[in-house]
PDB file of C-alpha atoms in Angstrom:
ATOM      1  CA  UNK B  25     -18.474  41.768 -18.227  1.00 94.00           C
ATOM      2  CA  UNK B  26     -15.680  40.416 -15.868  1.00 97.00           C
ATOM      3  CA  UNK B  27     -12.132  39.227 -16.957  1.00 98.00           C
ATOM      4  CA  UNK B  28     -13.324  35.679 -15.546  1.00 98.00           C
ATOM      5  CA  UNK B  29     -16.129  35.760 -18.168  1.00 98.00           C
ATOM      6  CA  UNK B  30     -13.586  36.400 -20.853  1.00 98.00           C
ATOM      7  CA  UNK B  31     -11.272  33.723 -19.713  1.00 98.00           C
ATOM      8  CA  UNK B  32     -13.890  31.285 -19.594  1.00 98.00           C
ATOM      9  CA  UNK B  33     -14.598  31.807 -23.392  1.00 98.00           C
ATOM     10  CA  UNK B  34     -11.210  31.654 -24.292  1.00 98.00           C
ATOM     11  CA  UNK B  35     -10.491  28.569 -22.292  1.00 98.00           C
ATOM     12  CA  UNK B  36     -13.761  27.133 -24.273  1.00 98.00           C
ATOM     13  CA  UNK B  37     -12.537  28.309 -27.529  1.00 97.00           C
ATOM     14  CA  UNK B  38      -9.211  26.397 -26.937  1.00 97.00           C
ATOM     15  CA  UNK B  39     -11.101  23.139 -26.299  1.00 98.00           C
ATOM     16  CA  UNK B  40     -12.876  23.684 -29.255  1.00 97.00           C
ATOM     17  CA  UNK B  41      -9.763  24.557 -31.285  1.00 97.00           C
ATOM     18  CA  UNK B  42     -11.556  27.975 -32.307  1.00 96.00           C
ATOM     19  CA  UNK B  43      -9.611  30.862 -32.989  1.00 95.00           C
ATOM     20  CA  UNK B  44     -11.614  34.013 -33.844  1.00 94.00           C
ATOM     21  CA  UNK B  45     -10.555  37.655 -34.214  1.00 95.00           C
ATOM     22  CA  UNK B  46     -11.399  39.500 -31.130  1.00 97.00           C
ATOM     23  CA  UNK B  47     -13.655  42.723 -31.341  1.00 95.00           C
ATOM     24  CA  UNK B  48     -14.599  44.587 -27.971  1.00 97.00           C
ATOM     25  CA  UNK B  49     -17.321  46.845 -28.171  1.00 93.00           C
ATOM     26  CA  UNK B  50     -20.146  47.900 -25.607  1.00 86.00           C
ATOM     27  CA  UNK B  51     -21.475  50.219 -24.729  1.00 84.00           C
ATOM     28  CA  UNK B  52     -18.180  51.859 -24.008  1.00 92.00           C
ATOM     29  CA  UNK B  53     -15.560  49.213 -23.138  1.00 95.00           C
ATOM     30  CA  UNK B  54     -13.165  51.614 -21.523  1.00 95.00           C
ATOM     31  CA  UNK B  55     -15.810  52.341 -18.804  1.00 95.00           C
ATOM     32  CA  UNK B  56     -15.208  48.650 -17.737  1.00 96.00           C
ATOM     33  CA  UNK B  57     -13.111  48.439 -14.515  1.00 96.00           C
ATOM     34  CA  UNK B  58     -11.047  45.537 -15.889  1.00 98.00           C
ATOM     35  CA  UNK B  59     -10.902  46.824 -19.353  1.00 98.00           C
ATOM     36  CA  UNK B  60      -7.193  46.800 -19.545  1.00 98.00           C
ATOM     37  CA  UNK B  61      -6.753  43.280 -18.198  1.00 98.00           C
ATOM     38  CA  UNK B  62      -9.486  42.183 -20.707  1.00 98.00           C
ATOM     39  CA  UNK B  63      -7.472  43.734 -23.826  1.00 98.00           C
ATOM     40  CA  UNK B  64      -4.351  42.153 -22.112  1.00 98.00           C
ATOM     41  CA  UNK B  65      -6.310  38.674 -22.023  1.00 98.00           C
ATOM     42  CA  UNK B  66      -7.199  39.117 -25.486  1.00 98.00           C
ATOM     43  CA  UNK B  67      -3.950  39.606 -26.847  1.00 98.00           C
ATOM     44  CA  UNK B  68      -2.503  36.820 -25.148  1.00 97.00           C
ATOM     45  CA  UNK B  69      -5.235  34.709 -26.381  1.00 97.00           C
ATOM     46  CA  UNK B  70      -4.988  36.144 -30.061  1.00 96.00           C
ATOM     47  CA  UNK B  71      -1.001  36.413 -29.999  1.00 94.00           C
ATOM     48  CA  UNK B  72      -0.739  37.542 -33.582  1.00 91.00           C
ATOM     49  CA  UNK B  73      -4.185  38.190 -34.966  1.00 93.00           C
ATOM     50  CA  UNK B  74      -6.875  41.122 -34.724  1.00 95.00           C
ATOM     51  CA  UNK B  75      -7.643  42.421 -31.289  1.00 97.00           C
ATOM     52  CA  UNK B  76      -9.869  45.497 -32.099  1.00 97.00           C
ATOM     53  CA  UNK B  77     -11.758  48.005 -29.810  1.00 97.00           C
ATOM     54  CA  UNK B  78     -14.676  50.150 -30.534  1.00 95.00           C
ATOM     55  CA  UNK B  79     -14.558  53.210 -28.245  1.00 94.00           C
ATOM     56  CA  UNK B  80     -15.982  56.697 -28.392  1.00 92.00           C
ATOM     57  CA  UNK B  81     -12.072  57.838 -28.203  1.00 92.00           C
ATOM     58  CA  UNK B  82     -12.662  60.419 -25.263  1.00 88.00           C
ATOM     59  CA  UNK B  83      -9.859  58.754 -23.108  1.00 92.00           C
ATOM     60  CA  UNK B  84      -6.984  59.071 -25.449  1.00 93.00           C
ATOM     61  CA  UNK B  85      -4.235  57.938 -22.965  1.00 96.00           C
ATOM     62  CA  UNK B  86      -6.076  54.651 -23.022  1.00 96.00           C
ATOM     63  CA  UNK B  87      -6.767  54.369 -26.607  1.00 96.00           C
ATOM     64  CA  UNK B  88      -2.801  54.913 -27.010  1.00 97.00           C
ATOM     65  CA  UNK B  89      -1.945  52.431 -24.332  1.00 97.00           C
ATOM     66  CA  UNK B  90      -3.746  49.590 -25.756  1.00 98.00           C
ATOM     67  CA  UNK B  91      -2.498  50.695 -29.119  1.00 97.00           C
ATOM     68  CA  UNK B  92       0.996  50.578 -28.305  1.00 97.00           C
ATOM     69  CA  UNK B  93       1.068  47.892 -25.322  1.00 97.00           C
ATOM     70  CA  UNK B  94      -1.170  45.425 -26.643  1.00 97.00           C
ATOM     71  CA  UNK B  95      -1.039  46.070 -30.398  1.00 97.00           C
ATOM     72  CA  UNK B  96      -4.673  46.638 -30.642  1.00 97.00           C
ATOM     73  CA  UNK B  97      -6.540  48.272 -33.575  1.00 97.00           C
ATOM     74  CA  UNK B  98      -8.649  51.280 -32.368  1.00 97.00           C
ATOM     75  CA  UNK B  99     -10.508  52.844 -35.710  1.00 95.00           C
ATOM     76  CA  UNK B 100     -11.053  56.253 -35.195  1.00 92.00           C
ATOM     77  CA  UNK B 101     -14.156  55.958 -37.162  1.00 90.00           C
ATOM     78  CA  UNK B 102     -15.733  54.978 -33.871  1.00 90.00           C
ATOM     79  CA  UNK B 103     -14.664  58.259 -31.991  1.00 90.00           C
ATOM     80  CA  UNK B 104     -17.448  60.606 -31.663  1.00 84.00           C
ATOM     81  CA  UNK B 105     -17.703  64.202 -30.131  1.00 72.00           C
ATOM     82  CA  UNK B 106     -20.967  63.679 -28.428  1.00 69.00           C
ATOM     83  CA  UNK B 107     -22.991  60.774 -26.796  1.00 58.00           C
ATOM     84  CA  UNK B 108     -25.551  60.518 -29.469  1.00 56.00           C
ATOM     85  CA  UNK B 109     -25.219  57.750 -32.224  1.00 54.00           C
ATOM     86  CA  UNK B 110     -26.938  58.550 -35.655  1.00 54.00           C
ATOM     87  CA  UNK B 111     -27.865  54.819 -36.420  1.00 54.00           C
ATOM     88  CA  UNK B 112     -28.835  54.220 -40.039  1.00 53.00           C
ATOM     89  CA  UNK B 113     -31.153  51.254 -39.862  1.00 57.00           C
ATOM     90  CA  UNK B 114     -34.694  52.323 -39.159  1.00 71.00           C
ATOM     91  CA  UNK B 115     -35.813  48.848 -39.130  1.00 85.00           C
ATOM     92  CA  UNK B 116     -33.206  47.309 -36.429  1.00 85.00           C
ATOM     93  CA  UNK B 117     -36.024  47.369 -33.583  1.00 93.00           C
ATOM     94  CA  UNK B 118     -38.748  46.292 -35.521  1.00 94.00           C
ATOM     95  CA  UNK B 119     -40.041  42.474 -34.893  1.00 96.00           C
ATOM     96  CA  UNK B 120     -40.566  40.454 -38.251  1.00 95.00           C
ATOM     97  CA  UNK B 121     -42.770  38.329 -36.063  1.00 95.00           C
ATOM     98  CA  UNK B 122     -44.977  41.383 -35.237  1.00 96.00           C
ATOM     99  CA  UNK B 123     -45.136  42.291 -38.965  1.00 95.00           C
ATOM    100  CA  UNK B 124     -46.230  38.551 -39.513  1.00 93.00           C
ATOM    101  CA  UNK B 125     -43.361  37.248 -41.641  1.00 91.00           C
ATOM    102  CA  UNK B 126     -40.658  34.676 -40.862  1.00 87.00           C
ATOM    103  CA  UNK B 127     -37.200  35.703 -41.750  1.00 86.00           C
ATOM    104  CA  UNK B 128     -34.115  33.946 -42.308  1.00 80.00           C
ATOM    105  CA  UNK B 129     -30.530  34.595 -41.298  1.00 79.00           C
ATOM    106  CA  UNK B 130     -28.751  37.627 -42.651  1.00 78.00           C
ATOM    107  CA  UNK B 131     -25.017  38.294 -43.537  1.00 66.00           C
ATOM    108  CA  UNK B 132     -24.986  39.410 -39.639  1.00 68.00           C
ATOM    109  CA  UNK B 133     -25.206  35.838 -38.447  1.00 74.00           C
ATOM    110  CA  UNK B 134     -22.009  33.906 -37.362  1.00 67.00           C
ATOM    111  CA  UNK B 135     -21.831  31.574 -40.099  1.00 63.00           C
ATOM    112  CA  UNK B 136     -21.590  34.113 -42.667  1.00 66.00           C
ATOM    113  CA  UNK B 137     -19.471  37.098 -41.806  1.00 71.00           C
ATOM    114  CA  UNK B 138     -20.139  39.013 -38.363  1.00 81.00           C
ATOM    115  CA  UNK B 139     -19.407  36.667 -35.862  1.00 89.00           C
ATOM    116  CA  UNK B 140     -20.657  35.583 -32.688  1.00 94.00           C
ATOM    117  CA  UNK B 141     -21.644  37.781 -29.715  1.00 95.00           C
ATOM    118  CA  UNK B 142     -20.212  37.174 -26.456  1.00 97.00           C
ATOM    119  CA  UNK B 143     -21.107  38.587 -22.973  1.00 96.00           C
ATOM    120  CA  UNK B 144     -21.584  37.967 -19.264  1.00 96.00           C
ATOM    121  CA  UNK B 145     -24.792  35.975 -19.998  1.00 97.00           C
ATOM    122  CA  UNK B 146     -23.431  33.831 -22.723  1.00 98.00           C
ATOM    123  CA  UNK B 147     -22.682  33.319 -26.299  1.00 98.00           C
ATOM    124  CA  UNK B 148     -24.938  34.203 -29.327  1.00 96.00           C
ATOM    125  CA  UNK B 149     -24.494  32.848 -32.854  1.00 94.00           C
ATOM    126  CA  UNK B 150     -24.675  36.560 -34.123  1.00 91.00           C
ATOM    127  CA  UNK B 151     -22.888  39.698 -33.459  1.00 88.00           C
ATOM    128  CA  UNK B 152     -25.930  41.519 -32.227  1.00 88.00           C
ATOM    129  CA  UNK B 153     -27.620  38.358 -30.558  1.00 92.00           C
ATOM    130  CA  UNK B 154     -26.525  39.291 -27.062  1.00 94.00           C
ATOM    131  CA  UNK B 155     -28.073  42.852 -27.176  1.00 93.00           C
ATOM    132  CA  UNK B 156     -31.334  41.260 -28.682  1.00 95.00           C
ATOM    133  CA  UNK B 157     -31.522  38.594 -26.004  1.00 97.00           C
ATOM    134  CA  UNK B 158     -30.555  40.781 -23.216  1.00 95.00           C
ATOM    135  CA  UNK B 159     -33.611  43.502 -24.123  1.00 95.00           C
ATOM    136  CA  UNK B 160     -36.041  41.185 -24.866  1.00 97.00           C
ATOM    137  CA  UNK B 161     -35.360  38.547 -22.565  1.00 96.00           C
ATOM    138  CA  UNK B 162     -35.636  35.651 -24.411  1.00 96.00           C
ATOM    139  CA  UNK B 163     -33.228  33.503 -22.397  1.00 97.00           C
ATOM    140  CA  UNK B 164     -31.409  31.960 -25.874  1.00 97.00           C
ATOM    141  CA  UNK B 165     -27.721  32.720 -24.734  1.00 98.00           C
ATOM    142  CA  UNK B 166     -25.919  29.892 -24.025  1.00 98.00           C
ATOM    143  CA  UNK B 167     -22.749  29.451 -21.411  1.00 98.00           C
ATOM    144  CA  UNK B 168     -21.889  26.399 -23.778  1.00 98.00           C
ATOM    145  CA  UNK B 169     -19.853  27.568 -26.617  1.00 98.00           C
ATOM    146  CA  UNK B 170     -20.026  24.323 -28.300  1.00 98.00           C
ATOM    147  CA  UNK B 171     -23.889  24.660 -28.439  1.00 97.00           C
ATOM    148  CA  UNK B 172     -22.937  27.130 -31.374  1.00 96.00           C
ATOM    149  CA  UNK B 173     -21.262  24.467 -33.289  1.00 95.00           C
ATOM    150  CA  UNK B 174     -24.092  22.273 -32.752  1.00 96.00           C
ATOM    151  CA  UNK B 175     -26.153  22.282 -35.730  1.00 93.00           C
ATOM    152  CA  UNK B 176     -29.517  21.535 -34.238  1.00 96.00           C
ATOM    153  CA  UNK B 177     -28.954  23.836 -31.313  1.00 96.00           C
ATOM    154  CA  UNK B 178     -27.566  26.755 -33.441  1.00 94.00           C
ATOM    155  CA  UNK B 179     -30.601  26.359 -35.673  1.00 93.00           C
ATOM    156  CA  UNK B 180     -33.071  26.465 -32.519  1.00 95.00           C
ATOM    157  CA  UNK B 181     -31.683  29.552 -31.171  1.00 95.00           C
ATOM    158  CA  UNK B 182     -31.115  31.397 -34.693  1.00 93.00           C
ATOM    159  CA  UNK B 183     -34.794  30.638 -35.550  1.00 93.00           C
ATOM    160  CA  UNK B 184     -35.883  32.348 -32.242  1.00 94.00           C
ATOM    161  CA  UNK B 185     -33.451  35.276 -32.223  1.00 94.00           C
ATOM    162  CA  UNK B 186     -34.380  36.229 -36.087  1.00 93.00           C
ATOM    163  CA  UNK B 187     -38.269  36.352 -35.378  1.00 94.00           C
ATOM    164  CA  UNK B 188     -37.368  39.796 -33.307  1.00 95.00           C
ATOM    165  CA  UNK B 189     -34.635  41.045 -35.725  1.00 93.00           C
ATOM    166  CA  UNK B 190     -35.140  43.585 -38.207  1.00 91.00           C
ATOM    167  CA  UNK B 191     -31.494  44.437 -38.866  1.00 85.00           C
ATOM    168  CA  UNK B 192     -30.819  44.437 -42.502  1.00 82.00           C
ATOM    169  CA  UNK B 193     -34.083  42.850 -43.616  1.00 85.00           C
ATOM    170  CA  UNK B 194     -34.810  45.607 -46.064  1.00 83.00           C
ATOM    171  CA  UNK B 195     -32.037  44.283 -47.843  1.00 80.00           C
ATOM    172  CA  UNK B 196     -33.345  41.052 -48.190  1.00 82.00           C
ATOM    173  CA  UNK B 197     -36.645  41.892 -49.496  1.00 87.00           C
ATOM    174  CA  UNK B 198     -37.461  43.763 -53.134  1.00 89.00           C
ATOM    175  CA  UNK B 199     -40.379  45.086 -54.693  1.00 93.00           C
ATOM    176  CA  UNK B 200     -43.911  45.455 -53.207  1.00 93.00           C
ATOM    177  CA  UNK B 201     -42.610  43.455 -50.234  1.00 92.00           C
ATOM    178  CA  UNK B 202     -40.028  45.900 -49.483  1.00 90.00           C
ATOM    179  CA  UNK B 203     -42.184  48.674 -50.052  1.00 93.00           C
ATOM    180  CA  UNK B 204     -44.920  47.237 -47.469  1.00 94.00           C
ATOM    181  CA  UNK B 205     -42.064  46.527 -45.162  1.00 92.00           C
ATOM    182  CA  UNK B 206     -40.790  50.193 -45.149  1.00 91.00           C
ATOM    183  CA  UNK B 207     -44.405  51.523 -44.584  1.00 93.00           C
ATOM    184  CA  UNK B 208     -45.004  49.097 -41.794  1.00 94.00           C
ATOM    185  CA  UNK B 209     -41.510  50.366 -39.860  1.00 93.00           C
ATOM    186  CA  UNK B 210     -42.543  53.934 -40.540  1.00 92.00           C
ATOM    187  CA  UNK B 211     -45.925  53.705 -38.844  1.00 94.00           C
ATOM    188  CA  UNK B 212     -44.245  52.268 -35.706  1.00 95.00           C
ATOM    189  CA  UNK B 213     -44.169  54.377 -32.578  1.00 94.00           C
ATOM    190  CA  UNK B 214     -40.934  55.636 -31.632  1.00 92.00           C
ATOM    191  CA  UNK B 215     -38.308  55.362 -28.687  1.00 91.00           C
ATOM    192  CA  UNK B 216     -34.844  56.801 -28.281  1.00 88.00           C
ATOM    193  CA  UNK B 217     -35.354  58.300 -32.097  1.00 86.00           C
ATOM    194  CA  UNK B 218     -35.859  54.551 -33.297  1.00 90.00           C
ATOM    195  CA  UNK B 219     -38.797  52.941 -34.696  1.00 92.00           C
ATOM    196  CA  UNK B 220     -39.863  50.093 -32.263  1.00 95.00           C
ATOM    197  CA  UNK B 221     -42.648  47.316 -33.283  1.00 96.00           C
ATOM    198  CA  UNK B 222     -44.777  46.262 -30.282  1.00 97.00           C
ATOM    199  CA  UNK B 223     -42.304  43.716 -28.980  1.00 97.00           C
ATOM    200  CA  UNK B 224     -39.418  46.191 -28.717  1.00 96.00           C
ATOM    201  CA  UNK B 225     -41.639  49.070 -27.440  1.00 96.00           C
ATOM    202  CA  UNK B 226     -42.867  47.055 -24.542  1.00 96.00           C
ATOM    203  CA  UNK B 227     -39.511  45.508 -23.692  1.00 96.00           C
ATOM    204  CA  UNK B 228     -37.829  49.044 -23.711  1.00 95.00           C
ATOM    205  CA  UNK B 229     -40.418  50.964 -21.663  1.00 92.00           C
ATOM    206  CA  UNK B 230     -38.615  50.547 -18.629  1.00 85.00           C
ATOM    207  CA  UNK B 231     -35.520  51.626 -19.835  1.00 87.00           C
ATOM    208  CA  UNK B 232     -34.104  55.429 -19.654  1.00 73.00           C
TER     209      UNK B 232
END
């Protein structure tokens, strides 16, 4: 993601009178060659509100710089001594469509709590939406931020996105439905240490 991508997002935010808190994540965001400029732009846009960065914490000089120079929040809970992430949701990469059910949006959806996703390819109405769209190549991201405030367009994106997102689905099911779902998840093949249903397994086969 470039500084120009970030500035364009902030421009569209201002046009819409949209003033979100800013959470900068990755991958590892400090590896972006324009990282400092991006944090500076975020603080310029969000003068008095939250600008937070999730980083592995290996570059402590950068961490301290953005804390002091830009008053950025850098939670140490995201620091890690090794590159591996122990991911707690086994069903994250299990597509409800592969299982044969239709799911509805969860609390990660931007209309609930977790906010939207922003990256170089555009915007999605869910914090993990950009990742999902990028890996599965669904073509759902939009370069027009106003689309996420259009009920019809937002609903169409959400419907297609949620077809393939297993995140938190186990929290929305109960009883036999939950048992059946968990059994399905744990019978899938694993890649990168995570269970993946056929859609995800196929989409990630070229990744290393």
